[in-house]
Each structure stands twice: as C-alpha cells, then as structure tokens.
Short mmCIF file of C-alpha atoms in Angstrom, two decimals:
data_model
loop_
_atom_site.label_atom_id
_atom_site.label_comp_id
_atom_site.label_asym_id
_atom_site.label_seq_id
_atom_site.Cartn_x
_atom_site.Cartn_y
_atom_site.Cartn_z
CA MET A 626 18.78 -22.16 -34.29
CA GLU A 627 21.77 -23.62 -32.13
CA ALA A 628 23.80 -24.54 -35.37
CA LEU A 629 23.37 -20.44 -36.03
CA ALA A 630 24.23 -20.10 -32.33
CA VAL A 631 27.74 -22.14 -32.42
CA ARG A 632 28.52 -19.95 -36.08
CA LEU A 633 27.88 -16.61 -34.41
CA SER A 634 30.13 -17.44 -31.48
CA GLY A 635 32.91 -18.40 -33.62
CA LEU A 636 33.03 -15.29 -35.64
CA ASP A 637 32.21 -12.74 -32.45
CA PRO A 638 33.65 -13.38 -28.86
CA TYR A 639 31.05 -11.20 -27.40
CA VAL A 640 28.22 -13.53 -28.66
CA ASP A 641 30.34 -16.45 -27.49
CA GLY A 642 30.22 -15.33 -23.83
CA ALA A 643 26.46 -14.00 -23.90
CA ILE A 644 25.31 -17.51 -25.28
CA ARG A 645 27.32 -19.26 -22.44
CA ILE A 646 25.83 -16.61 -20.24
CA VAL A 647 22.20 -17.09 -21.54
CA GLY A 648 23.44 -21.50 -20.89
CA PHE A 649 24.45 -20.90 -17.49
CA TYR A 650 21.47 -19.53 -16.17
CA ASP A 651 19.13 -21.87 -18.27
CA THR A 652 20.84 -24.53 -16.14
CA LEU A 653 19.98 -22.94 -12.73
CA MET A 654 16.54 -22.49 -14.05
CA ARG A 655 16.05 -26.16 -14.68
CA ARG A 656 17.50 -26.82 -11.29
CA ARG A 657 14.86 -24.75 -9.93
CA VAL A 658 17.11 -23.25 -7.52
CA ASP A 659 16.27 -20.51 -5.25
CA LEU A 660 17.45 -16.75 -4.48
CA PRO A 661 20.56 -17.16 -2.20
CA ALA A 662 21.60 -19.84 -4.66
CA LEU A 663 21.31 -17.50 -8.00
CA ALA A 664 22.64 -14.75 -6.18
CA ARG A 665 25.71 -17.25 -5.34
CA ALA A 666 26.14 -18.43 -8.60
CA SER A 667 26.13 -14.58 -10.06
CA ALA A 668 28.74 -13.55 -8.05
CA GLY A 669 30.96 -16.35 -8.72
CA LEU A 670 30.15 -15.86 -12.74
CA ALA A 671 30.89 -12.39 -12.33
CA GLU A 672 33.94 -12.24 -10.17
CA CYS A 673 32.26 -9.36 -7.81
CA VAL A 674 29.86 -8.85 -5.57
CA ALA A 675 25.99 -9.96 -7.36
CA GLY A 676 22.78 -8.26 -4.95
CA ILE A 677 19.41 -9.12 -5.04
CA ARG A 678 16.20 -7.04 -3.25
CA LEU A 679 13.14 -7.49 -3.50
CA HIS A 680 10.71 -4.29 -3.02
CA GLY A 681 7.83 -5.94 -1.30
CA THR A 682 9.55 -7.41 1.77
CA GLY A 683 12.85 -4.94 1.61
CA ARG A 684 14.58 -8.72 1.74
CA THR A 685 18.29 -8.08 0.69
CA ILE A 686 20.56 -10.51 -0.69
CA ARG A 687 24.59 -9.45 -1.42
CA VAL A 688 27.08 -12.32 -2.24
CA SER A 689 30.75 -12.06 -2.32
CA PRO A 690 32.74 -14.06 -5.56
CA HIS A 691 33.62 -16.61 -2.81
CA GLY A 692 30.00 -17.51 -2.42
CA THR A 693 29.72 -15.85 0.96
CA GLU A 694 27.54 -13.11 2.66
CA ALA A 695 29.13 -9.97 1.04
CA SER A 696 30.49 -7.91 4.42
CA PRO A 697 28.99 -3.95 4.77
CA PRO A 698 29.01 -1.51 3.76
CA GLN A 699 27.51 -1.89 0.28
CA GLN A 700 29.50 -0.61 -2.56
CA PRO A 701 27.90 1.59 -5.05
CA ALA A 702 25.96 -0.65 -7.76
CA SER A 703 28.02 -0.54 -11.02
CA THR A 704 25.29 -1.92 -12.99
CA THR A 705 21.31 -3.18 -12.10
CA ALA A 706 18.41 -4.42 -13.79
CA PRO A 707 15.14 -4.29 -12.67
CA ILE A 708 13.12 -7.93 -11.95
CA THR A 709 9.46 -8.03 -13.47
CA LEU A 710 7.06 -10.24 -13.07
CA ASP A 711 3.93 -9.98 -14.70
CA ASP A 712 4.94 -6.81 -15.72
CA GLU A 713 5.33 -5.36 -12.74
CA GLU A 714 8.25 -4.29 -11.27
CA ILE A 715 9.20 -6.67 -7.95
CA GLY A 716 13.12 -6.16 -7.19
CA THR A 717 16.49 -5.32 -8.45
CA VAL A 718 19.36 -7.18 -9.23
CA TRP A 719 23.22 -5.34 -9.41
CA LEU A 720 26.95 -5.96 -9.40
CA GLU A 721 29.16 -4.25 -7.20
CA ARG A 722 32.07 -4.03 -9.88
CA ALA A 723 35.10 -1.74 -8.49
CA GLY A 724 35.71 0.09 -11.72
CA SER A 725 34.18 0.35 -15.19
CA PRO A 726 31.15 -2.61 -15.75
CA GLY A 727 32.23 -5.76 -17.72
CA PRO A 728 31.23 -5.99 -21.19
CA LEU A 729 28.60 -8.76 -20.60
CA ASP A 730 27.54 -7.43 -17.22
CA GLU A 731 24.22 -6.39 -18.67
CA VAL A 732 23.56 -9.85 -20.31
CA LEU A 733 24.37 -11.56 -16.74
CA LEU A 734 22.12 -8.61 -15.12
CA ASP A 735 19.51 -9.35 -17.37
CA ARG A 736 19.46 -13.19 -17.38
CA LEU A 737 19.54 -13.07 -13.36
CA ALA A 738 16.78 -10.89 -13.22
CA ILE A 739 14.78 -13.46 -15.34
CA ALA A 740 15.82 -16.00 -13.12
CA ALA A 741 15.20 -14.53 -9.84
CA ALA A 742 11.60 -13.64 -11.50
CA ALA A 743 11.08 -17.39 -11.95
CA ALA A 744 12.23 -18.02 -8.61
CA VAL A 745 9.92 -15.64 -6.78
CA GLU A 746 6.92 -16.64 -8.37
CA ARG A 747 7.85 -20.79 -7.43
CA TYR A 748 9.11 -20.11 -3.64
CA GLY A 749 7.52 -16.85 -2.91
CA PRO A 750 7.05 -14.54 -0.60
CA ALA A 751 3.52 -13.44 -2.60
CA ARG A 752 4.12 -13.38 -6.45
CA THR A 753 3.20 -9.87 -7.36
CA THR A 754 1.16 -7.45 -5.17
CA MET A 755 -1.19 -5.95 -8.38
CA ALA A 756 -4.00 -8.42 -9.19
CA ASP A 757 -6.80 -8.76 -11.81
CA PRO A 758 -9.54 -6.03 -10.73
CA ALA A 759 -12.09 -8.81 -11.79
CA LEU A 760 -10.60 -11.56 -9.74
CA VAL A 761 -10.48 -9.11 -6.45
CA GLU A 762 -13.86 -7.77 -7.12
CA LEU A 763 -15.08 -11.18 -7.42
CA ALA A 764 -13.58 -12.24 -3.67
CA ILE A 765 -14.91 -8.99 -2.17
CA SER A 766 -18.60 -8.56 -4.12
CA ALA A 767 -21.67 -9.45 -2.09
CA GLY A 768 -23.24 -11.10 -4.91
CA SER A 769 -20.72 -13.82 -5.19
CA ASP A 770 -21.64 -16.97 -4.05
CA GLU A 771 -19.22 -18.86 -1.24
CA ALA A 772 -17.62 -21.29 -4.11
CA ALA A 773 -16.91 -18.64 -6.61
CA ARG A 774 -15.31 -16.23 -3.92
CA ALA A 775 -13.13 -19.15 -2.37
CA ARG A 776 -11.98 -19.91 -5.52
CA ALA A 777 -11.35 -16.60 -6.05
CA LEU A 778 -9.19 -15.81 -2.81
CA ARG A 779 -7.32 -19.25 -3.56
CA LEU A 780 -6.02 -17.68 -6.58
CA LEU A 781 -5.54 -14.55 -5.42
CA GLY A 782 -2.90 -16.67 -2.89
CA PHE A 783 -5.19 -16.66 0.29
CA ALA A 784 -5.19 -20.25 1.93
CA PRO A 785 -8.22 -20.87 3.35
CA ASP A 786 -7.82 -20.55 6.85
CA LEU A 787 -5.51 -17.25 6.28
CA PRO A 788 -7.36 -14.16 7.82
CA VAL A 789 -8.28 -11.58 4.70
CA TYR A 790 -8.28 -7.76 5.86
CA VAL A 791 -10.21 -5.75 3.02
CA VAL A 792 -8.36 -2.31 3.23
CA ALA A 793 -10.19 0.74 1.16
CA VAL A 794 -7.62 3.66 0.24
CA ARG A 795 -7.26 7.06 -1.91
CA SER A 796 -3.36 7.62 -2.38
CA ARG A 797 -1.03 8.79 -4.97
CA LEU A 798 1.49 5.93 -4.27
CA PRO A 799 1.37 2.98 -6.37
CA LEU A 800 -0.81 0.24 -5.23
CA ASP A 801 1.78 -2.25 -5.11
CA ARG A 802 3.87 -0.29 -2.80
CA LEU A 803 1.40 0.30 -0.35
CA GLY A 804 0.53 -3.18 -0.40
CA GLY A 805 3.98 -4.04 0.58
CA LEU A 806 4.29 -1.36 3.23
CA ILE A 807 1.43 -2.05 5.30
CA CYS A 808 1.54 -5.88 4.61
CA PRO A 809 5.62 -6.80 4.27
CA ALA A 810 5.92 -10.31 5.00
CA ARG A 811 2.40 -12.18 4.50
CA PRO A 812 -0.03 -12.30 1.44
CA VAL A 813 -1.31 -9.17 0.24
CA LYS A 814 -3.16 -8.15 -3.12
CA ALA A 815 -4.43 -4.97 -4.62
CA ALA A 816 -6.10 -3.55 -7.25
CA PRO A 817 -7.79 -0.37 -8.42
CA LEU A 818 -11.53 -0.64 -8.31
CA ALA A 819 -13.99 2.25 -9.81
CA ASP A 820 -12.82 5.81 -8.02
CA VAL A 821 -10.96 3.62 -4.85
CA GLY A 822 -7.90 1.27 -4.48
CA VAL A 823 -8.34 -2.32 -2.99
CA ILE A 824 -6.07 -4.01 -0.84
CA LEU A 825 -6.61 -7.66 0.59
CA ALA A 826 -4.22 -8.42 3.21
CA ALA A 827 -3.06 -11.32 5.92
CA THR A 828 -2.72 -8.81 8.22
CA VAL A 829 -2.80 -4.74 8.03
CA ASP A 830 -0.78 -2.16 9.97
CA PRO A 831 -2.17 1.38 10.21
CA ALA A 832 0.75 2.57 11.70
CA ARG A 833 2.88 1.71 8.39
CA PHE A 834 0.86 4.10 6.24
CA PRO A 835 2.30 6.89 4.77
CA ALA A 836 1.24 10.22 5.69
CA ASP A 837 -0.97 11.43 2.88
CA VAL A 838 -3.07 8.13 2.17
CA ARG A 839 -6.59 7.70 3.17
CA ALA A 840 -7.68 4.41 4.23
CA GLY A 841 -10.70 2.72 5.62
CA ILE A 842 -9.70 -0.93 7.13
CA GLY A 843 -12.57 -3.70 7.46
CA ALA A 844 -12.64 -6.38 9.81
CA ALA A 845 -11.01 -9.78 9.18
CA GLY A 846 -13.59 -12.25 8.09
CA SER A 847 -15.91 -12.25 5.31
CA PRO A 848 -13.91 -10.35 2.48
CA ASP A 849 -17.43 -8.88 1.31
CA ARG A 850 -18.46 -7.39 4.25
CA SER A 851 -14.93 -6.58 5.41
CA TRP A 852 -15.17 -4.96 1.92
CA ARG A 853 -18.25 -2.66 3.21
CA GLN A 854 -16.56 -1.72 6.34
CA ALA A 855 -13.66 -0.45 4.43
CA ARG A 856 -15.46 1.56 2.44
CA THR A 857 -17.53 3.13 5.50
CA ALA A 858 -14.32 3.52 7.37
CA LEU A 859 -12.71 5.41 4.83
CA ARG A 860 -15.59 8.08 4.46
CA PHE A 861 -15.07 8.75 8.41
CA THR A 862 -11.45 9.81 7.30
CA THR A 863 -10.03 13.02 7.77
CA PRO A 864 -6.54 15.06 7.32
CA ARG A 865 -6.61 14.56 11.45
CA GLU A 866 -7.25 10.90 11.13
CA PRO A 867 -6.41 9.45 7.54
CA VAL A 868 -6.63 6.11 8.74
CA VAL A 869 -9.68 4.68 10.07
CA ARG A 870 -10.41 1.09 11.33
CA HIS A 871 -13.84 0.13 11.15
CA THR A 872 -13.95 -1.52 14.43
CA ASP A 873 -12.79 1.64 16.21
CA LEU A 874 -16.04 3.63 14.65
CA GLY A 875 -18.39 1.57 16.88
CA ALA A 876 -22.11 3.36 16.78
CA LEU A 877 -20.71 6.11 14.72
CA ALA A 878 -20.60 3.41 11.67
CA LEU A 879 -24.51 4.22 11.91
CA LEU A 880 -24.34 7.73 10.71
CA ALA A 881 -23.05 6.16 7.40
CA GLU A 882 -26.60 5.49 6.87
CA VAL A 883 -28.38 8.39 7.14
CA PRO A 884 -29.52 9.38 3.82
CA ARG A 885 -28.65 12.01 2.04
CA ASP A 886 -31.78 14.14 2.10
CA ALA A 887 -32.43 13.72 5.68
CA ALA A 888 -28.99 14.25 6.66
CA ARG A 889 -29.44 17.99 4.15
CA ASP A 890 -32.98 18.91 6.27
CA ASN A 891 -30.95 18.54 9.25
CA ALA A 892 -30.67 21.84 11.14
CA ASP A 893 -27.01 21.31 12.91
CA VAL A 894 -26.08 19.55 9.67
CA ALA A 895 -27.18 22.84 7.67
CA ALA A 896 -25.69 25.18 9.59
CA ILE A 897 -22.37 23.23 9.36
CA GLY A 898 -22.57 24.14 5.42
CA ARG A 899 -23.00 27.54 6.37
CA ILE A 900 -19.22 28.07 7.61
CA ALA A 901 -17.86 25.20 5.45
CA ASP A 902 -16.06 27.85 2.78
CA ASN A 903 -14.35 29.29 5.87
CA ALA A 904 -11.16 27.12 6.50
CA ASP A 905 -9.99 28.65 9.79
CA ASP A 906 -13.36 27.81 11.43
CA MET A 907 -13.62 24.29 10.20
CA GLU A 908 -10.29 23.54 11.28
CA ALA A 909 -11.22 25.53 14.45
CA LEU A 910 -14.53 23.50 14.87
CA ASP A 911 -12.85 20.34 14.25
CA ALA A 912 -9.75 20.73 16.47
CA TYR A 913 -12.69 21.53 19.33
CA CYS A 914 -14.88 18.71 18.86
CA ALA A 915 -11.55 16.18 18.60
CA THR A 916 -10.34 17.51 22.34
CA GLY A 917 -13.26 18.89 23.87
CA SER A 918 -11.12 21.47 25.17
CA LEU A 919 -10.37 25.29 24.20
CA ARG A 920 -6.75 24.87 25.55
CA ARG A 921 -6.26 21.04 23.97
CA ALA A 922 -7.83 22.59 21.06
CA ALA A 923 -5.33 25.74 21.01
CA ASP A 924 -2.38 23.38 21.59
CA LEU A 925 -3.44 21.41 18.72
CA LEU A 926 -3.71 24.31 16.34
CA HIS A 927 -0.63 25.96 17.80
CA LEU A 928 -2.75 29.13 18.82
CA HIS A 929 -3.56 31.21 21.94
CA HIS A 930 -6.29 29.39 23.42
CA SER A 931 -7.86 32.96 24.20
CA SER A 932 -8.03 33.20 20.16
CA VAL A 933 -9.52 29.82 19.74
CA ALA A 934 -12.38 30.51 22.41
CA ARG A 935 -13.41 33.62 20.42
CA ARG A 936 -13.47 31.60 17.35
CA VAL A 937 -15.27 29.09 18.88
CA GLU A 938 -17.54 31.41 20.15
CA GLN A 939 -18.30 32.96 16.69
CA ILE A 940 -18.76 29.68 15.37
CA ALA A 941 -21.82 28.84 18.42
CA ARG A 942 -23.63 31.99 16.85
CA THR A 943 -23.27 30.87 13.65
CA LEU A 944 -24.48 27.12 14.15
CA ASP A 945 -27.23 28.44 16.78
CA ILE A 946 -25.66 25.58 19.39
CA GLU A 947 -24.14 26.22 22.81
CA LEU A 948 -20.64 24.75 22.08
CA THR A 949 -19.17 25.13 25.87
CA GLY A 950 -21.98 22.17 27.15
CA PRO A 951 -21.89 18.59 26.44
CA THR A 952 -25.21 18.70 24.54
CA GLY A 953 -23.93 21.31 22.85
CA LEU A 954 -20.39 19.53 21.93
CA THR A 955 -22.39 16.15 21.17
CA ARG A 956 -24.66 18.20 18.54
CA ALA A 957 -21.73 19.63 16.61
CA ARG A 958 -19.60 16.00 16.88
CA LEU A 959 -22.73 14.45 15.02
CA ALA A 960 -23.43 17.19 12.58
CA LEU A 961 -19.82 17.72 11.56
CA THR A 962 -19.47 14.00 11.23
CA VAL A 963 -22.56 13.79 8.65
CA TRP A 964 -22.03 16.94 7.01
CA ARG A 965 -18.32 15.53 6.06
CA LEU A 966 -19.76 11.75 5.15
CA HIS A 967 -21.82 13.46 2.36
CA ASN A 968 -19.78 16.06 1.27
CA ASP A 969 -15.99 14.77 1.28
#
C-alpha cells in the first residue's frame, strides 16, 4: 500500500498533498495531542484560521495561522466538516479562508474531524451523549443488582461518587441535544426507552429545558428510585408546568398511586371528564385551580375577570362543586390532577 501511495503521489500532485495531510494528522494522533494543539497545527498547515466547536458544551476554539487565539469577529467558514463519534455528530470543524476554498481543504478538515473525535474520546468531555439503551436500562432498572448497576454506571461514565439524576422526557428534540442543554459541562447520557426518553445527568438545570419539552426529574441517589420518581413527575406535567421535579410534588405524588378504577368511580373525577372536551372550560378551571383567585386567573388567561367569573360559575354547576370555597377548590384541584394522571 505504501509503495502504491508513493507511485500515485509521483503521478498526481493532489494525491501527493492528500497523502502528506493524512500522514500529518496520523502523527498528531500518535502523539495524542489535545483539541487546542490540533487547532494550532491545522491553522498552521492551512495558513488560515481553523476552528473546532463541540455541540455538547458549546466549547469553541479558533486559532490563527500564527498559533494564537483568533481575534473576533468570526469570519464565515469557507469549508466545514462534522465531528462524529459513535455515529453521533458531536461537533464541527471549519476553516476561515478568504476567497475560495483550497483544493485540499476538504481532505484537511476530514482528517481534523477524525483527530478531534479521537481527542474528545480520550480527554473528554463525556464521549457522546447517546448511550446503549440496554446499558441505561440496566442502570435504572429495579431488577438490577447493585454490582450490575454500578458496572453499568461506570461504563456510562459516572464515577461512584458522582450524583446521578434521572430525567424522563417527551420531546421532539434529539435526546443528545437535550442532554447537552440541561447538563452542558458534566457527564450526561441519554437513550430512548419504550415511549419515553431517559437522561442520566450529574446535574440538571430545569430552566434550560426548551419550552416544548415535557420532563419529570427524579432526585439524585439510587438511579432506579430516581427513575421511578422521574416517571411519576412526568405524569404531573402540563402545558402550564411542563417540567416537574419529584421533590416539589410532596404529598401530591401519592395521587399517582390511585388505581385507575378507583379514579374512574370517583364522582369528582368523573365530573371533570364531563367538561374535558371543552378546551376553554378546562383552561379556565386549570387557571383558577392554579391561582385560587378569579382576578389572577383572568390575568393568566388574558380575559376580563367578569368573563372568567361567569365561566367558573358555569363549571361549578357542571361539577356540582362550590368552587369559591376552600373545600370545593381543593376538591377540584385534586380531581383535575387525578383525571390528568389517568387521561393525559
């Protein structure tokens, strides 16, 4: 193969240049250089600014041909290539060449992307966000023994002394992107499991969930218990409260244990079912139950309080519950919650 490469390089200057680039990056990889060193070497080789960005952490490295940090603003990329690891795109590399791309820029970036993936795998941050679903299930299953669970967590990249939160999510966003958003700088793994996405993270920032994501967050501790808590919390999510921590539910979490038949036979829950097809009634009842005040519910709904008062009065007649009293309001809140737990 080497003899063939030498013969080809003698016939075609492009091939000669490509082979030299491949050898250049092979040497860098054998020396186990890190991302900043790769960027410096690439910028020097390309004689223009070279950049590396990791999606999971947002880390960006831009280096000038002189080996120093490139000054802002970032120029439009002349050529780009994805960094992939375990079939997941984890970042991007690019060149900022003035004018047209060079004839060997694509080859250079292809090798840079391969070298960057190897550096990420070797030095971190966490290799890839997506994990083997079987390994994640082993880590969170109640049927796993502690030795198997500890091994699964170790293989997933979680040290024994690291806290592990389990998050149950329903989202149109790819799980790897979501994991990177809520836990940008610490270990995080994700996998689809049945009809829900599972994220294991060393920390979780609820404020970083996008608006259209439903998520239940379990407490740190044993992953199997955190998983049960996360699934329960996910059941309590609503459009008004799309992200729920299990620790914030308190005694309300007990409602998730009410059997379906018992819920269906309860008069208050059955009454909620009678208005469930009327979206306006359900929205008004939800706002009133959430605030306990007609005026605050009206503000929430962007309606005049007299309109909300008439609607709540009509709902009260349908439910046969006196909603203006504390007992009736509590009954309505509980009934609405239980109905949602079994119908959402």
